[in-house]
């Protein structure tokens, strides 16, 4: 009981620090705000802030690196194709209910990241890490497997594009429910292309 209460208090403190940091960054710019100012505004000691967020950068990018693609591929059922497992995973993500996402907080985070070259670089680095993890899962122990690296590059690029489109729709005022519905259709299109290639798209010359 006490352990559960402590965990809830820790999560509340973590959320408060994150919300205060994002608000200040959004108002004044990432580089103009110091960690001391964030700690003071959140009502915590600087050492407490660093217990939750080891660096200033983590106040914004925390969670960005938590893509599950490599885990999904590594944990898929025997005989199941990686693309099938990933399609199901991202469709399930697209189908999450409105209660799963704080849209306003998400849009603030996107604005803050988009306005800071250093944060954009950190996100790019996180995406590169995800790509190499996915390549390792696809290679399944085969050293220097170029096919696995090419597949991982295409999958991560597709997923990043899906995320950007989803964020753009939310920024344009689309409801979370509608953006999620359209995201599910986009996931199907993206994985159809990944699975079948561009030849599956019937184009007509003008």
Coordinates of C-alpha atoms in Angstrom, one line a residue:
X1 CA 0.0 0.0 0.0
X2 CA 2.7 2.5 1.0
X3 CA 4.9 1.4 -1.9
X4 CA 2.0 2.1 -4.3
X5 CA 1.5 5.6 -2.7
X6 CA 5.2 6.3 -3.1
X7 CA 5.2 5.3 -6.7
X8 CA 2.1 7.5 -7.4
X9 CA 3.8 10.5 -5.7
X10 CA 7.0 9.9 -7.7
X11 CA 5.0 9.8 -11.0
X12 CA 3.2 13.0 -10.0
X13 CA 6.5 14.7 -9.3
X14 CA 7.9 13.5 -12.6
X15 CA 4.9 14.7 -14.5
X16 CA 4.9 18.1 -12.8
X17 CA 8.6 18.6 -13.6
X18 CA 8.0 17.6 -17.3
X19 CA 5.0 19.9 -17.7
X20 CA 6.7 22.9 -16.1
X21 CA 9.8 22.4 -18.3
X22 CA 7.8 22.1 -21.5
X23 CA 5.7 25.2 -20.7
X24 CA 8.9 27.2 -20.0
X25 CA 10.6 25.9 -23.1
X26 CA 7.5 26.7 -25.2
X27 CA 7.2 30.2 -23.8
X28 CA 10.9 31.3 -23.9
X29 CA 12.8 28.8 -26.1
X30 CA 14.7 25.7 -25.0
X31 CA 18.2 27.4 -24.9
X32 CA 16.9 30.4 -22.8
X33 CA 15.6 28.3 -19.9
X34 CA 18.0 26.9 -17.3
X35 CA 17.6 23.7 -15.2
X36 CA 17.7 25.8 -12.1
X37 CA 14.7 27.8 -13.3
X38 CA 12.8 24.6 -14.1
X39 CA 13.5 23.1 -10.6
X40 CA 12.4 26.3 -8.9
X41 CA 9.2 26.6 -10.9
X42 CA 8.4 23.0 -10.3
X43 CA 9.1 23.3 -6.5
X44 CA 11.8 20.7 -6.4
X45 CA 15.5 20.7 -5.7
X46 CA 17.9 20.6 -8.7
X47 CA 19.2 17.2 -7.5
X48 CA 15.6 15.9 -7.4
X49 CA 15.1 17.0 -11.0
X50 CA 18.2 15.2 -12.1
X51 CA 17.1 12.0 -10.4
X52 CA 14.1 12.0 -12.8
X53 CA 15.7 13.5 -15.8
X54 CA 19.5 13.0 -16.1
X55 CA 20.0 15.8 -18.6
X56 CA 18.2 19.0 -19.7
X57 CA 17.6 17.3 -23.0
X58 CA 15.8 14.4 -21.4
X59 CA 13.1 16.8 -20.1
X60 CA 11.9 17.0 -23.8
X61 CA 13.1 13.8 -25.4
X62 CA 12.1 11.4 -22.6
X63 CA 10.1 8.6 -24.2
X64 CA 11.1 9.4 -27.8
X65 CA 13.5 6.5 -27.9
X66 CA 10.8 4.0 -26.8
X67 CA 9.9 2.5 -30.1
X68 CA 9.1 -1.2 -29.8
X69 CA 9.9 -2.3 -33.4
X70 CA 13.0 -4.3 -32.4
X71 CA 11.2 -5.9 -29.5
X72 CA 8.2 -6.8 -31.7
X73 CA 10.4 -8.4 -34.3
X74 CA 12.5 -10.3 -31.8
X75 CA 9.4 -11.6 -29.9
X76 CA 7.2 -12.6 -32.9
X77 CA 5.8 -16.1 -33.1
X78 CA 8.0 -18.7 -34.9
X79 CA 7.3 -18.7 -38.6
X80 CA 5.7 -15.2 -38.6
X81 CA 7.1 -12.6 -41.0
X82 CA 8.6 -9.5 -39.4
X83 CA 6.5 -7.2 -41.6
X84 CA 3.3 -8.9 -40.4
X85 CA 4.2 -8.6 -36.7
X86 CA 5.1 -4.9 -37.2
X87 CA 1.9 -4.1 -39.2
X88 CA -0.2 -5.5 -36.3
X89 CA 1.8 -3.6 -33.7
X90 CA 1.5 -0.2 -35.4
X91 CA -2.2 -0.8 -36.2
X92 CA -2.8 -1.5 -32.5
X93 CA -0.9 1.7 -31.6
X94 CA -3.0 3.7 -34.1
X95 CA -6.1 2.2 -32.5
X96 CA -5.4 3.5 -29.0
X97 CA -8.2 5.4 -27.5
X98 CA -8.3 9.2 -26.9
X99 CA -7.5 8.7 -23.2
X100 CA -4.0 7.4 -24.1
X101 CA -2.7 10.7 -25.5
X102 CA -2.6 14.2 -24.0
X103 CA -2.8 16.0 -27.3
X104 CA -2.0 19.5 -26.0
X105 CA 1.2 18.2 -24.2
X106 CA 2.1 16.3 -27.3
X107 CA 1.8 19.4 -29.5
X108 CA 3.9 21.5 -27.1
X109 CA 6.6 18.8 -27.1
X110 CA 6.6 18.8 -30.9
X111 CA 6.9 22.6 -31.1
X112 CA 9.7 22.7 -28.6
X113 CA 11.7 19.9 -30.5
X114 CA 11.0 21.6 -33.9
X115 CA 12.4 24.9 -32.7
X116 CA 15.7 23.6 -31.4
X117 CA 18.5 22.2 -33.6
X118 CA 20.1 20.4 -30.7
X119 CA 16.8 18.6 -29.8
X120 CA 16.2 17.7 -33.4
X121 CA 19.7 16.2 -33.4
X122 CA 18.9 14.2 -30.3
X123 CA 15.7 12.9 -31.8
X124 CA 17.6 12.0 -35.0
X125 CA 20.2 10.1 -32.9
X126 CA 17.4 8.2 -31.1
X127 CA 15.9 7.2 -34.4
X128 CA 19.3 6.0 -35.6
X129 CA 19.6 3.9 -32.5
X130 CA 16.1 2.4 -33.1
X131 CA 17.1 1.6 -36.7
X132 CA 20.3 -0.3 -35.6
X133 CA 18.4 -2.2 -33.0
X134 CA 15.7 -3.2 -35.5
X135 CA 18.4 -4.2 -38.0
X136 CA 20.0 -6.4 -35.3
X137 CA 16.6 -8.0 -34.6
X138 CA 16.0 -8.6 -38.3
X139 CA 19.5 -10.1 -38.8
X140 CA 18.9 -12.6 -36.0
X141 CA 22.6 -13.0 -35.3
X142 CA 23.9 -12.8 -38.9
X143 CA 26.8 -10.4 -38.8
X144 CA 26.9 -7.7 -41.5
X145 CA 23.5 -8.6 -43.0
X146 CA 22.9 -5.8 -45.5
X147 CA 19.4 -7.0 -46.2
X148 CA 18.5 -6.5 -42.5
X149 CA 20.0 -3.0 -42.5
X150 CA 18.1 -2.0 -45.7
X151 CA 14.9 -3.4 -44.4
X152 CA 15.4 -1.5 -41.1
X153 CA 16.1 1.7 -42.9
X154 CA 12.9 1.5 -44.9
X155 CA 10.8 0.5 -42.0
X156 CA 12.0 3.3 -39.7
X157 CA 11.7 5.9 -42.5
X158 CA 8.1 4.7 -43.1
X159 CA 7.2 4.9 -39.4
X160 CA 8.8 8.3 -39.0
X161 CA 6.7 9.6 -42.0
X162 CA 3.6 8.1 -40.4
X163 CA 4.3 9.9 -37.2
X164 CA 5.0 13.2 -38.9
X165 CA 1.7 13.0 -40.8
X166 CA -0.2 12.2 -37.6
X167 CA 1.3 15.1 -35.8
X168 CA 0.6 17.5 -38.7
X169 CA -3.1 16.5 -38.6
X170 CA -3.3 17.1 -34.8
X171 CA -1.6 20.5 -35.3
X172 CA -4.1 21.4 -37.9
X173 CA -6.9 20.9 -35.4
X174 CA -8.1 17.4 -36.4
X175 CA -9.6 15.4 -33.5
X176 CA -7.5 12.6 -32.0
X177 CA -10.2 10.1 -33.0
X178 CA -10.2 11.1 -36.7
X179 CA -6.4 11.4 -36.8
X180 CA -6.1 7.9 -35.3
X181 CA -8.6 6.5 -37.8
X182 CA -6.6 8.0 -40.7
X183 CA -3.4 6.8 -39.1
X184 CA -4.6 3.2 -39.2
X185 CA -5.3 3.6 -42.9
X186 CA -1.9 5.1 -43.4
X187 CA -0.3 2.2 -41.6
X188 CA -2.0 -0.3 -43.9
X189 CA -0.7 1.7 -46.9
X190 CA 2.8 1.9 -45.6
X191 CA 3.1 -1.8 -44.8
X192 CA 1.5 -2.7 -48.1
X193 CA 4.3 -0.8 -49.8
X194 CA 7.0 -2.3 -47.5
X195 CA 5.6 -5.8 -48.1
X196 CA 4.8 -5.6 -51.9
X197 CA 7.0 -2.7 -53.1
X198 CA 6.2 0.3 -55.2
X199 CA 5.0 -1.9 -58.1
X200 CA 1.9 -2.6 -56.1
X201 CA 0.8 1.0 -56.7
X202 CA -1.1 1.3 -60.0
X203 CA -0.1 4.7 -61.5
X204 CA -1.3 6.2 -64.8
X205 CA 0.8 8.4 -67.0
X206 CA -0.7 11.7 -68.0

